[in-house]
Short mmCIF file of C-alpha atoms and ligand atoms in Angstrom, two decimals:
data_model
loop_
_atom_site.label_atom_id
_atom_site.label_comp_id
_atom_site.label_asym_id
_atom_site.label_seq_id
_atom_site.Cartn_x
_atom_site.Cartn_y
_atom_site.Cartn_z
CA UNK A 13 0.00 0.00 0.00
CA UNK A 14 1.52 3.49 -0.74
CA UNK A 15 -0.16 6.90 1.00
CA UNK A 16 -2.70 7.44 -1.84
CA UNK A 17 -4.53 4.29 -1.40
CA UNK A 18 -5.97 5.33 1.63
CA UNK A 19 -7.58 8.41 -0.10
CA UNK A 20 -10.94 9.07 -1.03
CA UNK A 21 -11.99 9.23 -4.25
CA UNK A 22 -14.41 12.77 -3.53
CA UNK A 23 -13.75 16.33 -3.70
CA UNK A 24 -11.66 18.36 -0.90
CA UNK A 25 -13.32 21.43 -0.35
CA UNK A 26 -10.66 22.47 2.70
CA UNK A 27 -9.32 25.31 1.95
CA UNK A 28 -5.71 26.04 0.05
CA UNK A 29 -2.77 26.09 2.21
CA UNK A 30 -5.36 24.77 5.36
CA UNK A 31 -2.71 22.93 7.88
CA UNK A 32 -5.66 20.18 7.39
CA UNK A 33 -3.95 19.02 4.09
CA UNK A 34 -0.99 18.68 5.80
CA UNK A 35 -2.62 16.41 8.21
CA UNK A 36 -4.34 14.31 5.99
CA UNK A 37 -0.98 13.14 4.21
CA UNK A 38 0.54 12.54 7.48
CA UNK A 39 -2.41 10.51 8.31
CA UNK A 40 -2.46 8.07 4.69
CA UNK A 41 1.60 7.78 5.29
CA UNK A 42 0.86 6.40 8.64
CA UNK A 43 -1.35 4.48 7.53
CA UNK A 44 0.90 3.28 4.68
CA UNK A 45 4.41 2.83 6.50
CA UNK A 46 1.67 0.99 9.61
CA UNK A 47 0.87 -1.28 6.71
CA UNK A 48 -2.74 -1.22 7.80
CA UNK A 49 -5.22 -2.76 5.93
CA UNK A 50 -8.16 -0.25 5.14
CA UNK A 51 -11.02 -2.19 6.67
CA UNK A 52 -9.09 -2.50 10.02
CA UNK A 53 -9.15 1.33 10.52
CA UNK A 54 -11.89 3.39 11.65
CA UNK A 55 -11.65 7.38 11.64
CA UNK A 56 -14.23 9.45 13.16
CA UNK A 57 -14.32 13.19 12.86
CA UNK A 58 -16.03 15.60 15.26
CA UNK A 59 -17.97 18.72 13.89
CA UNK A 60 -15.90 21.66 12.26
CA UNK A 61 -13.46 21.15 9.09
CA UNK A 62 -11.50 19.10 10.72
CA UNK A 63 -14.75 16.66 10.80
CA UNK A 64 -14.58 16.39 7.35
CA UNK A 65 -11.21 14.26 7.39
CA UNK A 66 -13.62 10.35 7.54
CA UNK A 67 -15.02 11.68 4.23
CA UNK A 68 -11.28 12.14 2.46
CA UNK A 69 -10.10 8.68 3.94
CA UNK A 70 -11.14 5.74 2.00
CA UNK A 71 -11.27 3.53 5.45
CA UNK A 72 -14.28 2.86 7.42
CA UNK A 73 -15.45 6.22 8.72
CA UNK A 74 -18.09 8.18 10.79
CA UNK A 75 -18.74 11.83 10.76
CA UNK A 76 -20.11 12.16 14.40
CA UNK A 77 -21.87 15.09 16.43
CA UNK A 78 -20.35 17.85 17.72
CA UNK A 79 -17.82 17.55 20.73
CA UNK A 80 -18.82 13.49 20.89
CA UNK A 81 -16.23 11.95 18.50
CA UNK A 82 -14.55 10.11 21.51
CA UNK A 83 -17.80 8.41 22.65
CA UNK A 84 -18.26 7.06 19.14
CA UNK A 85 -14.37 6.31 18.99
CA UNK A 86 -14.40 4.34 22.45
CA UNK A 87 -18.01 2.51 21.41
CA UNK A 88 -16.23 0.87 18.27
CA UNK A 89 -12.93 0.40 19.86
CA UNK A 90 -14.88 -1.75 22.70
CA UNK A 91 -17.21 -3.44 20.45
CA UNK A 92 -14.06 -4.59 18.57
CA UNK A 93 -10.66 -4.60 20.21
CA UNK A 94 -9.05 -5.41 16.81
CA UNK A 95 -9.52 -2.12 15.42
CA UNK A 96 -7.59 0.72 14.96
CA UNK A 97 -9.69 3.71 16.13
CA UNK A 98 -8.48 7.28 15.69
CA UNK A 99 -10.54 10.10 16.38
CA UNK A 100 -10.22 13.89 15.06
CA UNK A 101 -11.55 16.50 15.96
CA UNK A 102 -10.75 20.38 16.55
CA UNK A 103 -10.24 22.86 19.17
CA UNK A 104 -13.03 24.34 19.65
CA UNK A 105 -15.08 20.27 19.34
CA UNK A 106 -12.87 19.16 21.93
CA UNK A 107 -12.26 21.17 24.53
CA UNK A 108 -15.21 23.17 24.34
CA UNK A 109 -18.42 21.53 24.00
CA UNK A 110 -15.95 17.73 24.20
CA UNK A 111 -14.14 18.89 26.79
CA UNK A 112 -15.83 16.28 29.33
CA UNK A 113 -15.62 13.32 26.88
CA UNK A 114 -11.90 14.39 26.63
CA UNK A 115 -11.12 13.90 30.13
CA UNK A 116 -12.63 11.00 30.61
CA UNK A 117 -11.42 9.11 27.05
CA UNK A 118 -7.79 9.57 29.20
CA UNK A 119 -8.32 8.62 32.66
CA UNK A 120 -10.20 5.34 30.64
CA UNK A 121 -6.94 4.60 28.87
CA UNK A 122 -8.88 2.92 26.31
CA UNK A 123 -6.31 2.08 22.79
CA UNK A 124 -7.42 4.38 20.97
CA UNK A 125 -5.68 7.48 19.32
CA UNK A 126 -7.36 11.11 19.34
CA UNK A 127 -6.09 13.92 16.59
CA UNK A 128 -6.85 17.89 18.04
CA UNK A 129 -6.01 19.96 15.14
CA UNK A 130 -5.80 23.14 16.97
CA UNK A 131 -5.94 26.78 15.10
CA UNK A 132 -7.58 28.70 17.53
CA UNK A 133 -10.55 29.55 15.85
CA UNK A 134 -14.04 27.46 15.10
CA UNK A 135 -13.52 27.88 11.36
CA UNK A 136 -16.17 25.94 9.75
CA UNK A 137 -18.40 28.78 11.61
CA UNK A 138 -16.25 31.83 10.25
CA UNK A 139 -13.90 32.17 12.63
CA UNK A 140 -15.22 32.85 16.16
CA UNK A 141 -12.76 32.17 19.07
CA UNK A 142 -12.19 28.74 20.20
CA UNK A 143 -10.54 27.47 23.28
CA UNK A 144 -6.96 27.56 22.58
CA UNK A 145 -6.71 31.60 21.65
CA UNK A 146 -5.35 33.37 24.16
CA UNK A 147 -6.91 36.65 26.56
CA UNK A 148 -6.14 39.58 24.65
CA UNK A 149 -5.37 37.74 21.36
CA UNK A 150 -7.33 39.25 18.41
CA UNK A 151 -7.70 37.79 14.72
CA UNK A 152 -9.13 39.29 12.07
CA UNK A 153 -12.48 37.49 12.28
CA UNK A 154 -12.93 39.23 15.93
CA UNK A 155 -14.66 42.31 16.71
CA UNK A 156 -12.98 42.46 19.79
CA UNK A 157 -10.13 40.51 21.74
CA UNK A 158 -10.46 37.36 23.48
CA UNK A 159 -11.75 38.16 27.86
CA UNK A 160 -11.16 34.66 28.36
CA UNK A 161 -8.08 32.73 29.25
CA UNK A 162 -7.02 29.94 27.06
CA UNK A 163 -7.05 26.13 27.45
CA UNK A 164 -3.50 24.01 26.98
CA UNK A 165 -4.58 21.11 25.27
CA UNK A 166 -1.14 19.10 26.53
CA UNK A 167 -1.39 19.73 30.07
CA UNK A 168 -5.25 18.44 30.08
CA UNK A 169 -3.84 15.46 28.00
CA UNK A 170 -1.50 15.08 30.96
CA UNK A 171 -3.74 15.92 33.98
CA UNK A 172 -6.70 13.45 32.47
CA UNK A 173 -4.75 10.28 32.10
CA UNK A 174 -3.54 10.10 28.34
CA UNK A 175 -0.68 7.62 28.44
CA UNK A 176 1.28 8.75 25.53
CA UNK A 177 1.11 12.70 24.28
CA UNK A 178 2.47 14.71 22.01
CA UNK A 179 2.83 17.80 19.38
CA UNK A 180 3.25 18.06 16.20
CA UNK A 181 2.56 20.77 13.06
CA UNK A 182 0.27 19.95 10.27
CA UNK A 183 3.10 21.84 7.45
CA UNK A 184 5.73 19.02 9.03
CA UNK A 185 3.75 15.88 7.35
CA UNK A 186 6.84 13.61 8.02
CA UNK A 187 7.07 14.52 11.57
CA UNK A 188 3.76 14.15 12.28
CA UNK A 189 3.32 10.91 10.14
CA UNK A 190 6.31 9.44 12.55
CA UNK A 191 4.18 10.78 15.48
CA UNK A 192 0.47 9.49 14.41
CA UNK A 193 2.26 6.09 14.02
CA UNK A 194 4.11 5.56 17.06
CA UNK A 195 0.55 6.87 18.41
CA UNK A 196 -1.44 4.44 17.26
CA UNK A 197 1.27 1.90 18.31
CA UNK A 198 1.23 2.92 21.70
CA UNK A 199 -0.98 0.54 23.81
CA UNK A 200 -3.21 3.03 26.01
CA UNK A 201 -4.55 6.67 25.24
CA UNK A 202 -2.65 8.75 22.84
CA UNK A 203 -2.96 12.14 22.26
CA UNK A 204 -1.22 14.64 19.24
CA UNK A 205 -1.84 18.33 19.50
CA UNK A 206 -1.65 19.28 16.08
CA UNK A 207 -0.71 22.88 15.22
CA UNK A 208 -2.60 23.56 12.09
CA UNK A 209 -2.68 27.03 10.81
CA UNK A 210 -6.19 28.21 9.69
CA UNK A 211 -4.91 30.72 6.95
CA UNK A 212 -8.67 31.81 6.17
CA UNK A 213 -9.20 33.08 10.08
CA UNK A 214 -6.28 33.36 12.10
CA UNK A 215 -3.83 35.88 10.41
CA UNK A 216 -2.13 35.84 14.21
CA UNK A 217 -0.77 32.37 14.33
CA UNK A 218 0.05 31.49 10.60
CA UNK A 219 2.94 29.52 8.78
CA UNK A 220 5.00 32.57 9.22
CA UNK A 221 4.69 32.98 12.71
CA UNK A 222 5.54 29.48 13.46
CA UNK A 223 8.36 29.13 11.61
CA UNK A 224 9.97 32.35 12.55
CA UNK A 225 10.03 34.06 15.76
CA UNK A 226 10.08 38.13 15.00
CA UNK A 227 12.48 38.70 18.02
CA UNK A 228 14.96 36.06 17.67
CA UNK A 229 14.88 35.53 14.02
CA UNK A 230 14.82 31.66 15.07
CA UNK A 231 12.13 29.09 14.13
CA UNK A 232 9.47 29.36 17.33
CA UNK A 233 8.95 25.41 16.89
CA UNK A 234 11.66 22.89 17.92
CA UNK A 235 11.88 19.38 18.80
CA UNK A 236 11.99 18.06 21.65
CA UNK A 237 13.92 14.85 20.92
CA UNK A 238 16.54 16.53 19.31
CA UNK A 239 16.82 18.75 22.54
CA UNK A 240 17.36 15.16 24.63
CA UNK A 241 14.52 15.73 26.47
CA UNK A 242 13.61 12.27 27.89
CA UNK A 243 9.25 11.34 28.06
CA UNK A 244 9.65 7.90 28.61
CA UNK A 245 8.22 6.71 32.24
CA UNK A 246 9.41 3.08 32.64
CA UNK A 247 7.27 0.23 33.56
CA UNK A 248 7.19 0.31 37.21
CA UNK A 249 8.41 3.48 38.26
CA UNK A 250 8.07 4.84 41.19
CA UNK A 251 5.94 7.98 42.99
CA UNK A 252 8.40 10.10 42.75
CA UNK A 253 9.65 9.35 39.13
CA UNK A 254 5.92 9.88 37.50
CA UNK A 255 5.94 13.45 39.93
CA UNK A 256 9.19 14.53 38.20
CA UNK A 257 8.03 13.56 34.97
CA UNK A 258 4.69 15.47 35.31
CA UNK A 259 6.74 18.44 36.56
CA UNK A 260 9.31 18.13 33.47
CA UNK A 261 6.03 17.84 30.99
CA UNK A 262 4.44 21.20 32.64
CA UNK A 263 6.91 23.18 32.34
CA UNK A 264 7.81 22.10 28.47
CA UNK A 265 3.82 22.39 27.90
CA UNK A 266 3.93 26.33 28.78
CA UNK A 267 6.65 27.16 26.73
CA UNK A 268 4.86 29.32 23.74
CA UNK A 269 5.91 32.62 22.80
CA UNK A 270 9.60 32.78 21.07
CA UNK A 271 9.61 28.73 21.39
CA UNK A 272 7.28 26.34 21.06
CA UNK A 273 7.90 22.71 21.67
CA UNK A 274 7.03 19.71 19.15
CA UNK A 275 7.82 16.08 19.78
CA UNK A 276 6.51 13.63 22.56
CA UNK A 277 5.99 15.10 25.99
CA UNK A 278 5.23 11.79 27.89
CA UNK A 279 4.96 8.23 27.14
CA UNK A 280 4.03 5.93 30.22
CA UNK A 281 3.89 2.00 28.48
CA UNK A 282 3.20 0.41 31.58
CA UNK A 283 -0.14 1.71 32.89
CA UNK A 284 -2.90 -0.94 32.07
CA UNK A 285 -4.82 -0.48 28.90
CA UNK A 286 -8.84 -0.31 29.50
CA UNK A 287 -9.39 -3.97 27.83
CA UNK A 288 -7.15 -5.55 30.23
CA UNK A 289 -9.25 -4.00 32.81
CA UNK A 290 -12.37 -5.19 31.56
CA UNK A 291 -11.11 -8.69 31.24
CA UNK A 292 -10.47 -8.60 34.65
CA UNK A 293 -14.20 -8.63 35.52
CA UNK A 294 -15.37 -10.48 32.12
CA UNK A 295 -13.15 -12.93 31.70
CA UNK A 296 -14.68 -13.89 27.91
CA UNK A 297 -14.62 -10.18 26.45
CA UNK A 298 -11.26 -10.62 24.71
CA UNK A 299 -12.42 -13.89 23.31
CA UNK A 300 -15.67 -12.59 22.38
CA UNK A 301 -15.89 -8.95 22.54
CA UNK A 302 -19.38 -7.30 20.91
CA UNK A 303 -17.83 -7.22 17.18
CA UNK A 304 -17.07 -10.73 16.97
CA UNK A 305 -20.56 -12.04 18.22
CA UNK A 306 -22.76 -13.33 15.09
CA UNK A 307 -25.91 -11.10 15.27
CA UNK A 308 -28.42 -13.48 13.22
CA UNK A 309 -29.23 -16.56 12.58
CA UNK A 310 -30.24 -18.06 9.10
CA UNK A 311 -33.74 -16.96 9.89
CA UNK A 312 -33.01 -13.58 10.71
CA UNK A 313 -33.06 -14.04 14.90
CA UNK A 314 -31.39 -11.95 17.00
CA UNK A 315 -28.37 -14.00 18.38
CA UNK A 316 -26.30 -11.07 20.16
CA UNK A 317 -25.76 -12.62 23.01
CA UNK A 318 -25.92 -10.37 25.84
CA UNK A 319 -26.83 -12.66 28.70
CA UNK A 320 -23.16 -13.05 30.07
CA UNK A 321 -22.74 -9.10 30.24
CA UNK A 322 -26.48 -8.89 32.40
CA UNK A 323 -25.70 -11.54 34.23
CA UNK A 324 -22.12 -9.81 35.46
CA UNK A 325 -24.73 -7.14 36.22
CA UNK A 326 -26.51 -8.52 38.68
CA UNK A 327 -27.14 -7.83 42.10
FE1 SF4 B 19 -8.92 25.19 7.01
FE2 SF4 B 19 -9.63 27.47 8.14
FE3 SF4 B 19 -10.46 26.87 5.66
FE4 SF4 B 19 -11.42 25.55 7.76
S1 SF4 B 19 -11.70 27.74 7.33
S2 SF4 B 19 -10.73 24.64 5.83
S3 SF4 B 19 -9.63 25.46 9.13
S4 SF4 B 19 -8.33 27.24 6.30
#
């Protein structure tokens, strides 16, 4: 399979030079270099123009409601464990009206792999403010500056349980792709903050101004791993080794202004993933999870066979 196979065969209507583009290849060389086959991934967008990305993927594919992509995302992953589930969504889908689901989808540590593009701005709407823009910060589409303070989509990734986070930028496709794939290889929550200019609404934070800081003449974005900075928490580590790491990942997650960093923040392998949990209290859901259950019979009769779940139910 080469990047192209996994795209659609429909009309893009993002618009030209959108970081979504940029996304979208990272996501179909993934895909490629992952060696996936197409029917064992399952995208599902949130509402916005980043929801639009299931259409442009020619894998199986929902375009969900607004701010509930991960519910959708963790109802497939559970029904079938074999899948690989990513979910994208934007800013404004899911840490405004999502910003609940989002929480819990990391303290759940379910296997599944969430995408926030994040430009600032709810641009499928024409530009309001979303989350991410900052108190005082003012873009063209804005009659007046932001009151409110901004959200920092890493340090909620961090706070709620995601097991594996990062950053990347949508204009970087083979960063990113390298990211999205050691994301979806990660066994737990994942999480990628993707930078994606909005060139159509936010004329503050645009190609230009991430890849050239105005006072230091410098690129603002820089990796992390090439700076040595270490996100791995070993299998087994102590209180005061996850502390330190939190610590480390804070303070990296508030750098902005003349640097901003790109790269993994924190990858924990050891924590237990959600279906090894389950299996804990029904022992035959990794035999025979939802997915894998016939649901008819030659005449048409309901076979799902539900009784072992109710009966774990019971009191
Ligand atoms: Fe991309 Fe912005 Fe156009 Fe939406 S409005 S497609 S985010 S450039």
């Amino acid at each position: 399979m080469n990047p192209k196979d996994y795209s659609a065969d429909i009309h893009n209507d993002w618009c030209a030079g959108c970081g979504d583009h940029g996304i979208l290849n990272a996501l179909e060389k993934a895909f490629a270099e992952l060696k996936l086959q197409k029917h064992q991934v399952a995208v599902f967008g949130g509402i916005g123009c980043s929801g639009k990305t299931p259409y442009y993927l020619d894998t199986n594919g929902v375009h969900t409601l607004h701010g509930r992509v991960l519910p959708f995302a963790t109802g497939a992953k559970l029904a079938n464990p074999q899948l690989t589930v990513i979910a994208v969504g934007g800013d404004g889908d899911g840490l405004g009206i999502g910003a609940g689901h989002f929480a819990n989808a990391g303290r759940r540590n379910l296997d599944i792999t969430y995408l926030l593009y994040n430009n600032g701005v709810y641009g499928l709407t024409k530009g309001q403010a979303a989350p991410t823009i900052r108190q005082g910060e003012k873009t063209k589409a804005m009659s007046l500056p932001s009151m409110q303070s901004h959200l920092n989509p890493i340090m909620l990734a961090l706070t709620a349980g995601f097991s594996w986070v990062a950053r990347g930028y949508a204009y970087d496709t083979h960063q990113l792709s390298t990211l999205i794939q050691n994301a979806i290889t990660h066994k737990g929550s994942s999480f990628i903050e993707i930078l994606q200019p909005c060139p159509i609404y936010n004329d503050l934070h645009d190609k230009q101004w991430y890849e050239q800081c105005e006072a230091t003449k410098l690129p603002r974005i820089y990796s992390l791993q090439e700076e040595d900075y270490d996100s791995y928490v070993p299998p087994g580590a102590n209180k005061e080794v996850h502390e330190q790491k939190m610590i480390q990942c804070v303070m990296k997650a508030q750098e902005w202004d003349e640097r901003i960093p790109v790269g993994v923040f924190y990858h924990e392998p050891g924590r237990a993933e959600l279906s090894q949990q389950i299996a804990t209290q029904q022992t035959f859901y990794q035999a025979l999870p939802p997915a894998r259950q016939p649901a008819i019979d030659k005449n048409n009769q309901n076979l799902l066979d539900l009784h072992h779940i109710y009966a774990e139910l019971t009191i």
